[in-house]
Tab-separated table of C-alpha atoms and ligand atoms in Angstrom:
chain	number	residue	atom	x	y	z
A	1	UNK	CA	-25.650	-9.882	11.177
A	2	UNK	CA	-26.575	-7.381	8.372
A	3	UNK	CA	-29.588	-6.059	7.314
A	4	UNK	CA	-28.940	-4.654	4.495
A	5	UNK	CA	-26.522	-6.379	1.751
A	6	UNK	CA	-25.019	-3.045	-0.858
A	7	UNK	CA	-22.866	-4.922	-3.131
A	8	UNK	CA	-23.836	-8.435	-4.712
A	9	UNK	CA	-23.231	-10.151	-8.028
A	10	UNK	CA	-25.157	-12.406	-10.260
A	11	UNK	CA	-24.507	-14.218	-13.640
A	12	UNK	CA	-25.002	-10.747	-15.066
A	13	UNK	CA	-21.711	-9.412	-14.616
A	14	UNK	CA	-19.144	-12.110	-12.727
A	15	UNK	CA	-21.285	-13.269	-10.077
A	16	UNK	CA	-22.117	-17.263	-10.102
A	17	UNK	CA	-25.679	-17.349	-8.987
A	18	UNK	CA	-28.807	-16.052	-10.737
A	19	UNK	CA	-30.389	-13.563	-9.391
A	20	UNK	CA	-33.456	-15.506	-8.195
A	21	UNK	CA	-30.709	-18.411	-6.779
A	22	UNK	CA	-29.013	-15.107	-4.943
A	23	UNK	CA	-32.281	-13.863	-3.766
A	24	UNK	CA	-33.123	-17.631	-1.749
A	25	UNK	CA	-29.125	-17.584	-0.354
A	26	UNK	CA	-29.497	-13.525	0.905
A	27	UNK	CA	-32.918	-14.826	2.605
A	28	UNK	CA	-31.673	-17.547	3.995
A	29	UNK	CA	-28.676	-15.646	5.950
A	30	UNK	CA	-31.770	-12.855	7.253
A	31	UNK	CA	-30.986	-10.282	5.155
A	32	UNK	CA	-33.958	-8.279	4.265
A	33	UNK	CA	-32.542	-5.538	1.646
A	34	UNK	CA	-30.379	-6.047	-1.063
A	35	UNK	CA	-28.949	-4.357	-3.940
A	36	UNK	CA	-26.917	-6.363	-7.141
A	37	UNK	CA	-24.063	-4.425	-7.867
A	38	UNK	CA	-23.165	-6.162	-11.187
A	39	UNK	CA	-20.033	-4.194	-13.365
A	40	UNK	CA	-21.217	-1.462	-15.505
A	41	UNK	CA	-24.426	-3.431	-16.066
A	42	UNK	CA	-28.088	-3.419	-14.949
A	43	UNK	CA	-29.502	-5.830	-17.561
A	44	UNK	CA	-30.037	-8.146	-14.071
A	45	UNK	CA	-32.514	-4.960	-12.822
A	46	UNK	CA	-36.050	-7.371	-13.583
A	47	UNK	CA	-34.959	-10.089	-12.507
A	48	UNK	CA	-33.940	-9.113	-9.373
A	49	UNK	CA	-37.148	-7.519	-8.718
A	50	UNK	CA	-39.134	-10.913	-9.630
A	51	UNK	CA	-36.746	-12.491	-7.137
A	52	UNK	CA	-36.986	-9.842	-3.991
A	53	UNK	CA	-40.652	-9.696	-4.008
A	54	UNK	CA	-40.943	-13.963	-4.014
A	55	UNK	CA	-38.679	-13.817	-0.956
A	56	UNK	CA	-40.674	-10.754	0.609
A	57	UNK	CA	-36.885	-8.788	-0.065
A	58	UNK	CA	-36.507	-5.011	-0.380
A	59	UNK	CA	-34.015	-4.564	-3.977
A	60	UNK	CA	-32.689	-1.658	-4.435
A	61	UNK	CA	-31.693	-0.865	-7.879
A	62	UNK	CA	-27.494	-0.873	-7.956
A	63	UNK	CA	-24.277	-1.406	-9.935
A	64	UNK	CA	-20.607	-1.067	-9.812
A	65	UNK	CA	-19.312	1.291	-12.170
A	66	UNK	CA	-15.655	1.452	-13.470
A	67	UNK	CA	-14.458	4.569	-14.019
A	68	UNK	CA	-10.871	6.151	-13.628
A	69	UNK	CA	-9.371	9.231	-11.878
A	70	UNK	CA	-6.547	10.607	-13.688
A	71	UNK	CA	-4.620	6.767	-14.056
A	72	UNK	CA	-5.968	4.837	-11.118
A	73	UNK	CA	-8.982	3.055	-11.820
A	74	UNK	CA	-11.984	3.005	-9.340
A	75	UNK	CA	-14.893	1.475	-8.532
A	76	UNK	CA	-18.330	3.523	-7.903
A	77	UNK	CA	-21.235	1.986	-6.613
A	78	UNK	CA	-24.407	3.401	-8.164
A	79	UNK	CA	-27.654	3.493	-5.770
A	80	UNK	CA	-31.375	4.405	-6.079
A	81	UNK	CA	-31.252	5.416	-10.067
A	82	UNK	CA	-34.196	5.256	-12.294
A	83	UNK	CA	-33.117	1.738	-13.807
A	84	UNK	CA	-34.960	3.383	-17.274
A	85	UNK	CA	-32.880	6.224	-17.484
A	86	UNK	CA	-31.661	6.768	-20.806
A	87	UNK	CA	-28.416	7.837	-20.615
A	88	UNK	CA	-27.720	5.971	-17.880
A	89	UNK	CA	-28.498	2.658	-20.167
A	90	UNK	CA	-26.612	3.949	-23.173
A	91	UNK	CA	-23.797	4.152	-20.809
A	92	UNK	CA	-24.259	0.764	-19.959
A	93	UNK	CA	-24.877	-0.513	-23.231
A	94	UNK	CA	-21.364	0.820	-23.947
A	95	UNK	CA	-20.003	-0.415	-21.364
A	96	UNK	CA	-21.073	-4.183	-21.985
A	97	UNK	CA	-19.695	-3.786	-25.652
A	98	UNK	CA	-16.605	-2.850	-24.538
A	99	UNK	CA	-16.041	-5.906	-21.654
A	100	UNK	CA	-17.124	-7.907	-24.601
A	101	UNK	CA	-14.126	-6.783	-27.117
A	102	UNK	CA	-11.837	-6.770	-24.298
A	103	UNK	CA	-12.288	-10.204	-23.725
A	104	UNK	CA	-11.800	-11.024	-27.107
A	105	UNK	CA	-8.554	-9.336	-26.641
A	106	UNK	CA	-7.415	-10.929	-23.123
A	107	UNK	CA	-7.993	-14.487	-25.070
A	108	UNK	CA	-5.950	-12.529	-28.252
A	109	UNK	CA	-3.346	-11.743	-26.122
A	110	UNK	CA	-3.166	-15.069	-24.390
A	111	UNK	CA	-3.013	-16.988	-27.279
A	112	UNK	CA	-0.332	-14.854	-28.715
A	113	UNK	CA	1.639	-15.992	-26.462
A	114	UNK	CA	0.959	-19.504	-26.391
A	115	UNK	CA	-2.003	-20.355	-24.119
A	116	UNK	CA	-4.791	-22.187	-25.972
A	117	UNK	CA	-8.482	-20.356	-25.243
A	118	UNK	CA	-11.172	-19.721	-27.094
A	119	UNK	CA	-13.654	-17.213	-26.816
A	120	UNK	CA	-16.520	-19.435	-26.720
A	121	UNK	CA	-15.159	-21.231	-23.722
A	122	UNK	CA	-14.933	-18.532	-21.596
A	123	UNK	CA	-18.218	-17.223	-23.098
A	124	UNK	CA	-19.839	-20.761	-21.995
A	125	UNK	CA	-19.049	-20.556	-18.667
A	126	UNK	CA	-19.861	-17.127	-18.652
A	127	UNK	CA	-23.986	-17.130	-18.655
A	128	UNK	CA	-26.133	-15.740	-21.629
A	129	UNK	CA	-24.989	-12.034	-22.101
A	130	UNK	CA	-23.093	-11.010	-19.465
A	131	UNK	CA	-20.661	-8.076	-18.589
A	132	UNK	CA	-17.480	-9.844	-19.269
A	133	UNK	CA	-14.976	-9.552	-16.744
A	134	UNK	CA	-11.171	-10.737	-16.187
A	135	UNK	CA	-13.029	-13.057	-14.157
A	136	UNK	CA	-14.426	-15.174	-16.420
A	137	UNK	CA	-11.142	-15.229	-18.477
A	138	UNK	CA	-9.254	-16.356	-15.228
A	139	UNK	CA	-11.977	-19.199	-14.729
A	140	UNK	CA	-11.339	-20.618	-17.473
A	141	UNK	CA	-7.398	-20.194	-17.032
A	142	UNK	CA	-7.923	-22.489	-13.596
A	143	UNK	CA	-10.442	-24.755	-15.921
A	144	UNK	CA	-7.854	-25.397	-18.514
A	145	UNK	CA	-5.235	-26.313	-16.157
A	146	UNK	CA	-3.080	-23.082	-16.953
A	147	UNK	CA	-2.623	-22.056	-13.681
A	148	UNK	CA	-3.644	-23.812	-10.546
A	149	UNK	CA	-5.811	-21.215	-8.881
A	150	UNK	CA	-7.306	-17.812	-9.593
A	151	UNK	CA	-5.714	-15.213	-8.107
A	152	UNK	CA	-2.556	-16.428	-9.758
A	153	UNK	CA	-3.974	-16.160	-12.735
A	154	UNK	CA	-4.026	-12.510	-12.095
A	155	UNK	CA	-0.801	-12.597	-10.695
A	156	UNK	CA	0.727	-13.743	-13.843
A	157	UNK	CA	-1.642	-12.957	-17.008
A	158	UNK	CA	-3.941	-10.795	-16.118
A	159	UNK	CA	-3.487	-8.201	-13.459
A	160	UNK	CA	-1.955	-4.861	-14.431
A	161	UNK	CA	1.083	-4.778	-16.402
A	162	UNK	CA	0.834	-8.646	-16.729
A	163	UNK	CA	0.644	-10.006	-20.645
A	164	UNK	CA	-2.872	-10.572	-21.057
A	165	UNK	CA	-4.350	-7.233	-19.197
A	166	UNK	CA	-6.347	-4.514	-21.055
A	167	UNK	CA	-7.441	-1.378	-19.439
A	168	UNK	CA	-11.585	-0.579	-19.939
A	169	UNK	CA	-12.350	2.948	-21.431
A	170	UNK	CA	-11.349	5.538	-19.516
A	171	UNK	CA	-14.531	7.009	-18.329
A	172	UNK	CA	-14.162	9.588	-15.491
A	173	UNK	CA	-15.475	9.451	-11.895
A	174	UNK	CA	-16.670	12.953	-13.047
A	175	UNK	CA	-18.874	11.716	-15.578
A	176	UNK	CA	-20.038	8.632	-13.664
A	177	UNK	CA	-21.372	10.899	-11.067
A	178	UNK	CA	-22.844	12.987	-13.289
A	179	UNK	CA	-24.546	10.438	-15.051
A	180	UNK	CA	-26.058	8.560	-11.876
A	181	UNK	CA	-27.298	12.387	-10.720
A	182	UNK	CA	-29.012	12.835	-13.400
A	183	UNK	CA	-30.564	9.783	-12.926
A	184	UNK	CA	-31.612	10.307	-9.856
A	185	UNK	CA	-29.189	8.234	-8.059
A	186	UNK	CA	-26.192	8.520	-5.913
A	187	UNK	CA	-22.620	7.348	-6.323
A	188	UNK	CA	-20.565	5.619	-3.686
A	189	UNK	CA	-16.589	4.813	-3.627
A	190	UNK	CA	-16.499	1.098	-3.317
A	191	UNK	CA	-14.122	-0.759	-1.279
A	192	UNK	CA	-11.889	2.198	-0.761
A	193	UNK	CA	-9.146	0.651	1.400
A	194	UNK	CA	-7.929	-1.685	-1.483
A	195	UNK	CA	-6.861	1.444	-3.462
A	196	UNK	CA	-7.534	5.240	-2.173
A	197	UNK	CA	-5.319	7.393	-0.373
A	198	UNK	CA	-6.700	10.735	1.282
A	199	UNK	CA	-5.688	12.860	-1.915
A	200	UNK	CA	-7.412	10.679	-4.751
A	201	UNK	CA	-10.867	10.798	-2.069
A	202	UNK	CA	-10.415	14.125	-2.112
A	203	UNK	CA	-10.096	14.602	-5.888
A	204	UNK	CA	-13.234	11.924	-5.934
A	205	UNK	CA	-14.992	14.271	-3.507
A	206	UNK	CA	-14.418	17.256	-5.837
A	207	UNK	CA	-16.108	15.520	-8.530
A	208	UNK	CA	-19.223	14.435	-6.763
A	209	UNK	CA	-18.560	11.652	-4.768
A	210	UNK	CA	-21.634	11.129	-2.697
A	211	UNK	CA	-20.667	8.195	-0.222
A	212	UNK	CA	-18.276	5.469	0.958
A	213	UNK	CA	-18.658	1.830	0.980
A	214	UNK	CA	-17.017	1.716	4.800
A	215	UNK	CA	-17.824	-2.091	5.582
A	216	UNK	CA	-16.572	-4.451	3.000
A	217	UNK	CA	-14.800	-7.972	3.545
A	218	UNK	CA	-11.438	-6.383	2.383
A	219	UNK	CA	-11.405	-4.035	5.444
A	220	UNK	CA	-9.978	-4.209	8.414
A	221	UNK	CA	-11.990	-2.785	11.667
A	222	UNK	CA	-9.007	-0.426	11.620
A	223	UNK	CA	-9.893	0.865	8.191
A	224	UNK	CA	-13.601	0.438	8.818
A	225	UNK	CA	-13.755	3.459	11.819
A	226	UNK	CA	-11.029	5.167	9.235
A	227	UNK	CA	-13.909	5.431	6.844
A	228	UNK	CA	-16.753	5.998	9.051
A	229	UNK	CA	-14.675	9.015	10.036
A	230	UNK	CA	-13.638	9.796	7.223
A	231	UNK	CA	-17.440	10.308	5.826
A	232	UNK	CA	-18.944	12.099	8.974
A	233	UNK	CA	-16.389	14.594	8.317
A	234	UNK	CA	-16.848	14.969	4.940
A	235	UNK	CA	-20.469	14.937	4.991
A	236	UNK	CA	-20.814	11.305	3.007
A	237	UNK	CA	-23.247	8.757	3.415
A	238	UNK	CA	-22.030	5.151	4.282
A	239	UNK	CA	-22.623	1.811	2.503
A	240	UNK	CA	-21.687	-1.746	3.138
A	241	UNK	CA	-22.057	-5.148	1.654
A	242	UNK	CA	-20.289	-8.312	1.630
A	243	UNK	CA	-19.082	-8.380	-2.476
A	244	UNK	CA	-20.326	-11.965	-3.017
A	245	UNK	CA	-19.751	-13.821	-5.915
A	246	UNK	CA	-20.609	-17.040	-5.071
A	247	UNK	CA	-17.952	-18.696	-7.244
A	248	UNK	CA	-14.845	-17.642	-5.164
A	249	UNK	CA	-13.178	-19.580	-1.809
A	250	UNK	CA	-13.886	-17.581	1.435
A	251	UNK	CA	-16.547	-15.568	0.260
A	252	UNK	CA	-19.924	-18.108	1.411
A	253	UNK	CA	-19.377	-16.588	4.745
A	254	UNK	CA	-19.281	-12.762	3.808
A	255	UNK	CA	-22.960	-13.373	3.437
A	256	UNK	CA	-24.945	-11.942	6.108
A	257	UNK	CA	-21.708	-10.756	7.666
A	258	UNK	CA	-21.301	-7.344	6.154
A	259	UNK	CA	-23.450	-4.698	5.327
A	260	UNK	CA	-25.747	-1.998	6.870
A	261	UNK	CA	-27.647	-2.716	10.177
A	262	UNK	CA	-31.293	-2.071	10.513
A	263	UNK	CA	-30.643	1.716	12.242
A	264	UNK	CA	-28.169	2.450	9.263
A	265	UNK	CA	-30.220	1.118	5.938
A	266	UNK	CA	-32.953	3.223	7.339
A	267	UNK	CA	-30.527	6.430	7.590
A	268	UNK	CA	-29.325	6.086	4.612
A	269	UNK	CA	-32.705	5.461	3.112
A	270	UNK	CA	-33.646	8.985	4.522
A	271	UNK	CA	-30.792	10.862	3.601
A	272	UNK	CA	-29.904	9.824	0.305
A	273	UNK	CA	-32.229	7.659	-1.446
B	301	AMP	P1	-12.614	-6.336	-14.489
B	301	AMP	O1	-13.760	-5.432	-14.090
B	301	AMP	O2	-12.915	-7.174	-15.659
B	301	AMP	O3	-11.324	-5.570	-14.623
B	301	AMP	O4	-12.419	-7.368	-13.304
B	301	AMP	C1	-12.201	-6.870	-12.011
B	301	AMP	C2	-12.628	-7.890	-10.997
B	301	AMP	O5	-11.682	-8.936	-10.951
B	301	AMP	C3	-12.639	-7.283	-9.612
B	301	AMP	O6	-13.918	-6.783	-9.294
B	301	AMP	C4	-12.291	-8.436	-8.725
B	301	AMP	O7	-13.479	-9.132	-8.394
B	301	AMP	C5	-11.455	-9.328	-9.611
B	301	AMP	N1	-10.027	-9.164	-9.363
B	301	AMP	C6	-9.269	-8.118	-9.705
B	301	AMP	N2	-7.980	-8.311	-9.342
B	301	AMP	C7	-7.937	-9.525	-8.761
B	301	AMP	C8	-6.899	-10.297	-8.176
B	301	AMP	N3	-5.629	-9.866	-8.136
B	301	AMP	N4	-7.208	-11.499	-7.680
B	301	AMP	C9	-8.469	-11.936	-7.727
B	301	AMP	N5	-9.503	-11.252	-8.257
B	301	AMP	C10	-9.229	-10.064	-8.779
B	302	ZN	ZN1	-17.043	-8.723	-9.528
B	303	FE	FE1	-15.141	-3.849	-7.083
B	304	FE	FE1	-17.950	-5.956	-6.561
């Protein structure tokens, strides 16, 4: 049972619930603090607030920033950042412009080579004015009967190296933690098993890498004590949270089931935010 819930998405970025409809399901499953971690965006950031403080929630201001180190890209989870910052919301402003031509390009490159989309449909089932993801472009692959689930539509349009992938800019780890300092905040590796061997952390830690996300759904307990390790000796804090989407198979249990316990919210709390 976890306490505290790190990494959520909403209709903001690729998440399927509103924030207010995410607030009631975290509730329900006992969690009392939660941060959305929507990509490169915090547009959510007021909503979420109304939301936590109808269900008597702590929210913690978040998001999941892409960013790259040398050619692998990463994800950094930002934390406990003045949600006004300026900079900071150029950055995202950027950010969202760029998802938004990029999916114009995914659907582009798709129909170039024969698959019917248009941008509106993926934009419909999308929300208002979201943080486009591949995502949204591989909903509507399953929707229009192009391929039978998601993950193969990943597999075989839009993963890297596949037809219909486009990188996003290639903003540096560097300047993401730079950017969330200067904020105020702090930035955390997220879900390091899926990509990061000991000499890109290392690089990461170089250029101000100020946590790791150690419990996440994709890790194994193996990998979880890894990173726990990992952090104590390299003087990081640790973060956890269950990723939920709410639109995805498998992930209505994560809920509740990963994430920070009382003792280690309230550490992190005092050491870092
Ligand atoms: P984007 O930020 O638009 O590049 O989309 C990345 C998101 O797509 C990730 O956060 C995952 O949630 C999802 N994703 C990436 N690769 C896969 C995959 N192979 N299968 C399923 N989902 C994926
Ligand atoms: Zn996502
Ligand atoms: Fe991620
Ligand atoms: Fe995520």
């Amino acid at each position: 049972m976890s306490y505290a819930d790190l990494h959520l998405h909403t209709t903001f970025s690729d998440g399927q619930l509103s924030p207010e409809a995410l607030a009631r399901r975290v509730k329900q499953c006992g969690i009392a603090v939660f941060a959305v971690t929507d990509h490169d965006t915090i547009a959510g950031w007021d909503e979420v607030q109304a939301a936590a403080s109808r269900h008597g929630l702590t929210a913690l201001p978040g998001v999941e920033l892409s960013a790259w180190v040398e050619d692998r890209e990463v994800h950094i989870l930002g934390y406990g950042f003045d949600p006004e910052h300026a900079a900071l919301r150029t950055h995202f402003a950027n950010m969202v412009e760029a998802r938004r031509d990029r999916m114009h390009e995914m659907v582009e490159r798709l129909n170039a080579i024969n698959i019917e989309m248009e941008v509106e449909t993926v934009a419909a089932l999308a929300g208002s004015d979201p943080a486009f993801g591949r995502p949204h472009v591989a909903q509507a692959l399953v929707e229009g009967g192009v391929v039978p689930t998601f993950d193969e539509a990943f597999e075989r349009y839009l993963g890297r190296g596949r037809p219909a992938y486009v990188a996003k800019p290639n903003v540096s780890a560097a300047d993401v933690f730079a950017l969330l300092h200067e904020a105020g905040g702090i930035g955390v590796l997220a879900h390091p098993g899926q990509w990061t061997s000991g000499t890109l952390l290392r690089r990461l830690i170089r250029a101000g890498l100020d946590g790791i996300e150690v419990d996440h759904p994709s890790h194994t307990e193996v990998l979880r004590s890894y990173y726990s390790r990992l952090a104590r000796d390299f003087g990081l804090v640790q973060t956890g949270g269950s990723d939920y989407h709410g639109h995805r198979s498998g992930e209505e249990e994560n809920l509740g089931a990963y994430g920070l316990s009382q003792a280690q919210w309230e550490q992190l709390a005092a050491e870092a935010l």
